[in-house]
mmCIF file of C-alpha atoms in Angstrom:
data_model
loop_
_atom_site.group_PDB
_atom_site.id
_atom_site.type_symbol
_atom_site.label_atom_id
_atom_site.label_comp_id
_atom_site.label_asym_id
_atom_site.label_seq_id
_atom_site.Cartn_x
_atom_site.Cartn_y
_atom_site.Cartn_z
ATOM 1 C CA MET A 23 128.927 -47.152 56.390
ATOM 2 C CA THR A 24 126.982 -43.996 55.573
ATOM 3 C CA ASP A 25 124.926 -42.066 58.085
ATOM 4 C CA LEU A 26 121.833 -43.073 56.132
ATOM 5 C CA ASN A 27 122.578 -46.757 56.578
ATOM 6 C CA VAL A 28 123.245 -46.303 60.286
ATOM 7 C CA GLU A 29 119.936 -44.533 60.762
ATOM 8 C CA SER A 30 118.139 -47.181 58.695
ATOM 9 C CA LEU A 31 119.579 -49.948 60.843
ATOM 10 C CA LYS A 32 118.544 -48.114 63.992
ATOM 11 C CA ALA A 33 115.015 -47.786 62.659
ATOM 12 C CA VAL A 34 114.886 -51.472 61.744
ATOM 13 C CA GLY A 35 116.143 -52.397 65.198
ATOM 14 C CA ALA A 36 113.467 -50.264 66.834
ATOM 15 C CA ASP A 37 110.754 -51.820 64.665
ATOM 16 C CA VAL A 38 111.940 -55.335 65.479
ATOM 17 C CA GLY A 39 111.915 -54.484 69.177
ATOM 18 C CA MET A 40 108.364 -53.131 68.960
ATOM 19 C CA TYR A 41 107.188 -56.205 67.100
ATOM 20 C CA ARG A 42 108.771 -58.476 69.693
ATOM 21 C CA ALA A 43 106.967 -56.550 72.417
ATOM 22 C CA TYR A 44 103.720 -56.969 70.498
ATOM 23 C CA ARG A 45 104.217 -60.725 70.089
ATOM 24 C CA GLU A 46 104.950 -61.085 73.791
ATOM 25 C CA ALA A 47 101.875 -59.047 74.718
ATOM 26 C CA ARG A 48 99.687 -61.104 72.423
ATOM 27 C CA ALA A 49 101.026 -64.380 73.802
ATOM 28 C CA HIS A 50 99.868 -63.362 77.282
ATOM 29 C CA LEU A 51 96.359 -62.323 76.242
ATOM 30 C CA PRO A 52 93.501 -64.734 76.955
ATOM 31 C CA LEU A 53 91.721 -65.973 73.834
ATOM 32 C CA ALA A 54 88.806 -63.668 73.108
ATOM 33 C CA GLY A 55 85.949 -64.751 70.891
ATOM 34 C CA ARG A 56 85.530 -67.949 68.906
ATOM 35 C CA PHE A 57 86.583 -69.324 65.551
ATOM 36 C CA MET A 58 83.984 -70.363 63.024
ATOM 37 C CA PRO A 59 84.165 -73.978 61.813
ATOM 38 C CA TYR A 60 84.848 -75.375 58.344
ATOM 39 C CA ASN A 61 83.246 -78.338 56.550
ATOM 40 C CA TRP A 62 80.338 -78.337 58.981
ATOM 41 C CA TYR A 63 77.622 -79.480 56.561
ATOM 42 C CA THR A 64 76.958 -82.847 54.871
ATOM 43 C CA LEU A 65 75.593 -83.039 51.361
ATOM 44 C CA PRO A 66 74.453 -86.372 49.886
ATOM 45 C CA GLU A 67 77.266 -88.332 48.277
ATOM 46 C CA LYS A 68 75.246 -88.673 45.104
ATOM 47 C CA MET A 69 73.219 -85.742 43.804
ATOM 48 C CA SER A 70 71.949 -84.825 40.386
ATOM 49 C CA ALA A 71 73.808 -82.168 38.400
ATOM 50 C CA LEU A 72 70.902 -79.873 39.237
ATOM 51 C CA TRP A 73 72.622 -79.076 42.564
ATOM 52 C CA MET A 74 76.147 -78.502 41.285
ATOM 53 C CA ALA A 75 75.870 -74.716 41.602
ATOM 54 C CA TYR A 76 74.447 -74.960 45.136
ATOM 55 C CA SER A 77 77.135 -77.423 46.225
ATOM 56 C CA LEU A 78 80.055 -75.418 44.844
ATOM 57 C CA MET A 79 78.741 -72.100 46.147
ATOM 58 C CA LEU A 80 78.067 -73.547 49.593
ATOM 59 C CA GLY A 81 81.641 -74.822 49.769
ATOM 60 C CA GLU A 82 83.135 -71.496 48.756
ATOM 61 C CA PHE A 83 80.775 -69.222 50.696
ATOM 62 C CA SER A 84 80.944 -71.153 53.966
ATOM 63 C CA THR A 85 84.744 -71.232 53.817
ATOM 64 C CA GLU A 86 85.161 -67.563 52.933
ATOM 65 C CA LEU A 87 82.676 -66.406 55.572
ATOM 66 C CA ALA A 88 84.538 -68.433 58.201
ATOM 67 C CA ASN A 89 87.858 -67.011 56.964
ATOM 68 C CA THR A 90 86.667 -63.406 57.152
ATOM 69 C CA ILE A 91 84.993 -63.749 60.540
ATOM 70 C CA ASN A 92 88.053 -65.503 61.927
ATOM 71 C CA ASP A 93 90.202 -62.690 60.519
ATOM 72 C CA LEU A 94 88.108 -60.205 62.482
ATOM 73 C CA THR A 95 88.523 -62.245 65.667
ATOM 74 C CA ASN A 96 92.283 -62.336 65.143
ATOM 75 C CA HIS A 97 92.412 -58.618 64.377
ATOM 76 C CA VAL A 98 90.694 -57.793 67.671
ATOM 77 C CA GLN A 99 93.348 -59.828 69.474
ATOM 78 C CA ARG A 100 96.124 -58.081 67.544
ATOM 79 C CA LEU A 101 94.763 -54.616 68.251
ATOM 80 C CA GLN A 102 94.382 -55.446 71.937
ATOM 81 C CA ALA A 103 98.033 -56.481 72.058
ATOM 82 C CA TRP A 104 99.143 -53.271 70.354
ATOM 83 C CA ALA A 105 97.005 -51.231 72.756
ATOM 84 C CA THR A 106 98.952 -52.831 75.617
ATOM 85 C CA VAL A 107 102.316 -52.156 73.956
ATOM 86 C CA ILE A 108 101.757 -48.460 73.197
ATOM 87 C CA GLU A 109 100.088 -47.573 76.501
ATOM 88 C CA PRO A 110 103.352 -46.537 78.303
ATOM 89 C CA MET A 111 104.941 -44.893 75.229
ATOM 90 C CA ASP A 112 105.478 -41.203 74.676
ATOM 91 C CA ASP A 113 103.774 -39.442 71.766
ATOM 92 C CA ASN A 114 106.680 -39.801 69.341
ATOM 93 C CA GLU A 115 106.947 -43.526 69.963
ATOM 94 C CA LYS A 116 103.192 -43.993 69.599
ATOM 95 C CA MET A 117 103.206 -42.099 66.333
ATOM 96 C CA ALA A 118 106.027 -44.248 64.937
ATOM 97 C CA VAL A 119 104.390 -47.542 65.931
ATOM 98 C CA THR A 120 101.006 -46.434 64.616
ATOM 99 C CA HIS A 121 102.515 -45.532 61.266
ATOM 100 C CA GLU A 122 104.522 -48.751 60.960
ATOM 101 C CA PHE A 123 102.143 -51.346 62.398
ATOM 102 C CA ILE A 124 98.735 -50.169 63.529
ATOM 103 C CA ASP A 125 97.162 -48.045 60.778
ATOM 104 C CA VAL A 126 96.795 -50.754 58.137
ATOM 105 C CA LEU A 127 95.643 -53.351 60.680
ATOM 106 C CA ALA A 128 93.072 -51.071 62.301
ATOM 107 C CA THR A 129 91.758 -49.790 58.970
ATOM 108 C CA ASN A 130 91.167 -53.316 57.749
ATOM 109 C CA ALA A 131 89.602 -54.397 61.043
ATOM 110 C CA VAL A 132 87.127 -51.515 61.275
ATOM 111 C CA ASN A 133 86.051 -52.093 57.665
ATOM 112 C CA LEU A 134 85.468 -55.827 58.148
ATOM 113 C CA PRO A 135 81.998 -55.707 59.782
ATOM 114 C CA TYR A 136 80.597 -54.091 56.627
ATOM 115 C CA VAL A 137 82.481 -56.606 54.448
ATOM 116 C CA ILE A 138 81.081 -59.529 56.450
ATOM 117 C CA LYS A 139 77.562 -58.096 56.354
ATOM 118 C CA SER A 140 77.694 -57.757 52.570
ATOM 119 C CA ARG A 141 79.108 -61.252 52.123
ATOM 120 C CA PHE A 142 76.336 -62.761 54.228
ATOM 121 C CA ALA A 143 73.769 -61.004 52.037
ATOM 122 C CA PHE A 144 75.470 -62.225 48.871
ATOM 123 C CA ALA A 145 75.818 -65.827 50.051
ATOM 124 C CA THR A 146 72.283 -66.034 51.438
ATOM 125 C CA ALA A 147 70.723 -64.659 48.253
ATOM 126 C CA HIS A 148 72.504 -67.189 46.035
ATOM 127 C CA LEU A 149 71.931 -70.198 48.297
ATOM 128 C CA CYS A 150 68.249 -69.424 48.840
ATOM 129 C CA HIS A 151 67.736 -68.831 45.117
ATOM 130 C CA GLN A 152 69.156 -72.262 44.274
ATOM 131 C CA ALA A 153 67.439 -74.040 47.164
ATOM 132 C CA ASN A 154 64.094 -72.560 46.116
ATOM 133 C CA MET A 155 64.041 -75.233 43.401
ATOM 134 C CA THR A 156 63.001 -77.632 46.158
ATOM 135 C CA ARG A 157 59.840 -75.587 46.755
ATOM 136 C CA ASP A 158 58.317 -75.731 43.295
ATOM 137 C CA PHE A 159 60.702 -76.977 40.678
ATOM 138 C CA ALA A 160 58.244 -76.598 37.790
ATOM 139 C CA SER A 161 57.738 -72.862 38.364
ATOM 140 C CA TRP A 162 61.284 -71.984 39.497
ATOM 141 C CA GLN A 163 62.959 -69.294 37.382
ATOM 142 C CA ASP A 164 66.604 -68.266 37.295
ATOM 143 C CA ASP A 165 65.812 -64.597 37.887
ATOM 144 C CA LEU A 166 68.362 -63.660 40.539
ATOM 145 C CA PRO A 167 69.918 -60.222 39.806
ATOM 146 C CA LEU A 168 73.545 -60.048 38.717
ATOM 147 C CA ASP A 169 76.141 -60.294 41.473
ATOM 148 C CA VAL A 170 76.913 -56.559 41.504
ATOM 149 C CA GLU A 171 73.244 -55.819 42.219
ATOM 150 C CA ILE A 172 72.786 -58.186 45.170
ATOM 151 C CA ASP A 173 72.264 -56.726 48.650
ATOM 152 C CA LEU A 174 70.377 -57.611 51.827
ATOM 153 C CA ASN A 175 67.056 -56.692 50.219
ATOM 154 C CA THR A 176 67.775 -59.200 47.458
ATOM 155 C CA SER A 177 68.402 -61.994 49.940
ATOM 156 C CA GLY A 178 65.107 -61.097 51.607
ATOM 157 C CA ILE A 179 63.193 -61.592 48.366
ATOM 158 C CA TYR A 180 64.698 -65.033 47.718
ATOM 159 C CA GLY A 181 64.878 -66.133 51.348
ATOM 160 C CA ARG A 182 61.330 -65.372 52.466
ATOM 161 C CA GLY A 183 60.121 -68.858 51.576
ATOM 162 C CA TRP A 184 62.385 -70.279 54.291
ATOM 163 C CA GLY A 185 60.379 -68.715 57.095
ATOM 164 C CA LYS A 186 61.885 -68.412 60.552
ATOM 165 C CA LYS A 187 65.188 -69.949 59.498
ATOM 166 C CA TYR A 188 65.780 -67.123 57.024
ATOM 167 C CA ASN A 189 64.345 -64.437 59.321
ATOM 168 C CA ARG A 190 66.912 -65.331 61.979
ATOM 169 C CA VAL A 191 69.681 -64.887 59.418
ATOM 170 C CA LYS A 192 68.226 -61.578 58.277
ATOM 171 C CA LEU A 193 67.928 -60.137 61.795
ATOM 172 C CA ALA A 194 71.414 -61.319 62.756
ATOM 173 C CA VAL A 195 73.023 -59.896 59.618
ATOM 174 C CA GLU A 196 71.188 -56.573 59.952
ATOM 175 C CA ALA A 197 72.659 -56.186 63.451
ATOM 176 C CA ILE A 198 76.248 -56.293 62.131
ATOM 177 C CA GLY A 199 77.813 -52.859 61.738
ATOM 178 C CA GLY A 200 74.660 -51.121 62.971
ATOM 179 C CA GLN A 201 74.056 -47.464 63.696
ATOM 180 C CA ALA A 202 75.770 -47.513 67.095
ATOM 181 C CA PHE A 203 78.949 -48.900 65.501
ATOM 182 C CA LYS A 204 78.783 -46.328 62.712
ATOM 183 C CA ASP A 205 78.357 -43.464 65.167
ATOM 184 C CA ALA A 206 81.173 -44.635 67.438
ATOM 185 C CA THR A 207 83.616 -44.940 64.529
ATOM 186 C CA GLY A 208 82.556 -41.770 62.713
ATOM 187 C CA ASP A 209 80.907 -43.916 60.002
ATOM 188 C CA PHE A 210 84.446 -45.049 59.264
ATOM 189 C CA ARG A 211 83.775 -47.287 56.268
ATOM 190 C CA ASN A 212 81.840 -44.646 54.360
ATOM 191 C CA ALA A 213 84.154 -41.795 55.371
ATOM 192 C CA TYR A 214 87.305 -43.787 54.545
ATOM 193 C CA ASN A 215 86.105 -44.584 51.043
ATOM 194 C CA HIS A 216 84.424 -41.300 50.173
ATOM 195 C CA ARG A 217 85.747 -38.524 52.421
ATOM 196 C CA PHE A 218 88.333 -38.445 55.225
ATOM 197 C CA SER A 219 87.916 -40.937 58.050
ATOM 198 C CA PRO A 220 89.003 -40.587 61.679
ATOM 199 C CA ARG A 221 92.623 -41.453 62.387
ATOM 200 C CA PHE A 222 93.855 -44.077 64.845
ATOM 201 C CA VAL A 223 95.741 -43.171 68.033
ATOM 202 C CA PHE A 224 96.873 -39.767 66.702
ATOM 203 C CA GLY A 225 95.407 -37.042 64.518
ATOM 204 C CA VAL A 226 92.326 -34.890 64.043
ATOM 205 C CA THR A 227 90.086 -34.964 60.959
ATOM 206 C CA GLY A 228 86.942 -33.144 59.877
ATOM 207 C CA MET A 229 88.159 -29.736 60.983
ATOM 208 C CA VAL A 230 85.376 -28.129 58.925
ATOM 209 C CA THR A 231 81.984 -29.736 58.356
ATOM 210 C CA ARG A 232 79.050 -28.479 56.318
ATOM 211 C CA HIS A 233 75.500 -28.797 57.678
ATOM 212 C CA LYS A 234 71.963 -27.904 56.690
ATOM 213 C CA ASN A 235 69.466 -26.288 59.050
ATOM 214 C CA THR A 236 66.351 -28.418 58.591
ATOM 215 C CA GLY A 237 64.133 -25.576 59.743
ATOM 216 C CA THR A 238 65.397 -22.779 57.515
ATOM 217 C CA GLY A 239 67.001 -24.819 54.739
ATOM 218 C CA GLN A 240 70.151 -22.725 55.099
ATOM 219 C CA PHE A 241 73.649 -24.218 55.072
ATOM 220 C CA TYR A 242 76.260 -23.490 57.706
ATOM 221 C CA TYR A 243 79.760 -24.614 58.640
ATOM 222 C CA GLY A 244 80.922 -26.204 61.856
ATOM 223 C CA PHE A 245 84.489 -26.091 63.144
ATOM 224 C CA GLY A 246 86.334 -28.308 65.592
ATOM 225 C CA GLY A 247 87.312 -31.709 64.214
ATOM 226 C CA ARG A 248 87.156 -35.279 65.466
ATOM 227 C CA ASP A 249 89.839 -36.832 67.650
ATOM 228 C CA ALA A 250 91.549 -40.057 66.671
ATOM 229 C CA LEU A 251 89.966 -43.392 67.563
ATOM 230 C CA ALA A 252 91.595 -44.993 70.617
ATOM 231 C CA LEU A 253 92.659 -48.615 70.253
ATOM 232 C CA THR A 254 90.969 -49.654 73.487
ATOM 233 C CA ASP A 255 87.661 -48.272 72.199
ATOM 234 C CA ILE A 256 88.112 -49.991 68.850
ATOM 235 C CA VAL A 257 88.825 -53.315 70.585
ATOM 236 C CA ASP A 258 85.594 -53.076 72.584
ATOM 237 C CA LEU A 259 83.527 -52.097 69.544
ATOM 238 C CA LEU A 260 84.948 -54.842 67.342
ATOM 239 C CA GLY A 261 84.576 -57.422 70.088
ATOM 240 C CA ALA A 262 80.840 -56.743 70.073
ATOM 241 C CA GLU A 263 80.807 -56.978 66.270
ATOM 242 C CA CYS A 264 82.526 -60.364 66.465
ATOM 243 C CA THR A 265 79.695 -61.672 68.624
ATOM 244 C CA ARG A 266 77.153 -60.454 66.076
ATOM 245 C CA THR A 267 78.980 -62.208 63.234
ATOM 246 C CA TYR A 268 79.054 -65.459 65.214
ATOM 247 C CA THR A 269 75.288 -65.251 65.684
ATOM 248 C CA ALA A 270 74.767 -64.656 61.958
ATOM 249 C CA PHE A 271 77.050 -67.562 61.020
ATOM 250 C CA GLU A 272 75.167 -69.938 63.301
ATOM 251 C CA ALA A 273 71.830 -68.752 61.878
ATOM 252 C CA LEU A 274 73.124 -69.390 58.357
ATOM 253 C CA GLN A 275 74.187 -72.896 59.398
ATOM 254 C CA ARG A 276 70.641 -73.667 60.534
ATOM 255 C CA LEU A 277 69.200 -72.278 57.299
ATOM 256 C CA VAL A 278 71.572 -74.393 55.210
ATOM 257 C CA ASP A 279 70.712 -77.503 57.226
ATOM 258 C CA GLU A 280 67.059 -76.891 56.367
ATOM 259 C CA GLN A 281 67.890 -76.431 52.693
ATOM 260 C CA ILE A 282 69.967 -79.605 52.568
ATOM 261 C CA LYS A 283 67.078 -81.564 54.088
ATOM 262 C CA ALA A 284 64.824 -80.226 51.369
ATOM 263 C CA ILE A 285 67.361 -81.198 48.687
ATOM 264 C CA VAL A 286 67.698 -84.711 50.128
ATOM 265 C CA ASN A 287 63.915 -85.140 50.166
ATOM 266 C CA LEU A 288 63.567 -83.942 46.579
ATOM 267 C CA GLU A 289 66.336 -86.249 45.409
ATOM 268 C CA ALA A 290 64.722 -89.177 47.217
ATOM 269 C CA SER A 291 61.366 -88.407 45.601
ATOM 270 C CA ALA A 292 62.980 -88.258 42.168
ATOM 271 C CA GLN A 293 64.654 -91.626 42.689
ATOM 272 C CA ALA A 294 61.425 -93.187 43.888
ATOM 273 C CA ALA A 295 59.591 -91.898 40.812
ATOM 274 C CA LYS A 296 61.976 -93.604 38.391
ATOM 275 C CA PRO A 297 60.701 -96.804 36.830
ATOM 276 C CA ALA A 298 62.170 -99.962 38.314
#
């Protein structure tokens, strides 16, 4: 057996040991947060083809939103377990575990609040647009922008006819990934995709930053850098984001219930208007 193979086996053994420690730590953690439900709504058994788009989108959107929010809840639990595992380690061990296990997990987790926020906006815009046919079918127009153009402002335009039910969704979704979260994570999502984001556990980024003096209009450079994000801090921040996503999900459930009632009433009126 070559030296390379021996070293590879040692590395694999160390990784397996770390993962076992993580699984044990996670098994002893109390369940934090909640899991969003599936199949929570009831559409009429018989509906006209007019509502096919609404029905199919509601099925997909409600499932995918629950999946993504539940992923975030699980990620918080995973990161908390890893924080427990690496706490007594020396720097070399922490660096190895972060590289092998933590970086990808933490990167995905910190990006998820923005993903969830955008998906709520997308789902709400489409569902409200379709459900608006119950308001005034004769004047309804299929004028929703293309998918790539939809954002929270779009959902506001098409959701405003749903009053308080929509406003609760809007306020809850706006709270996800807010300014405090951005500041605490170094605006991680934007920096990760467009510049250089903070590291996790180890590393310094942003050694040189360029600024503009608002008074003089002159540019200047700052030096120093930003320390890595600690897992314990990330767990606390994401735990708060989980709570915000739960609130938004529940608000969307109430909005959908209102829309389904309107669909049922319209369908009943259409049936009653048919000649005997």
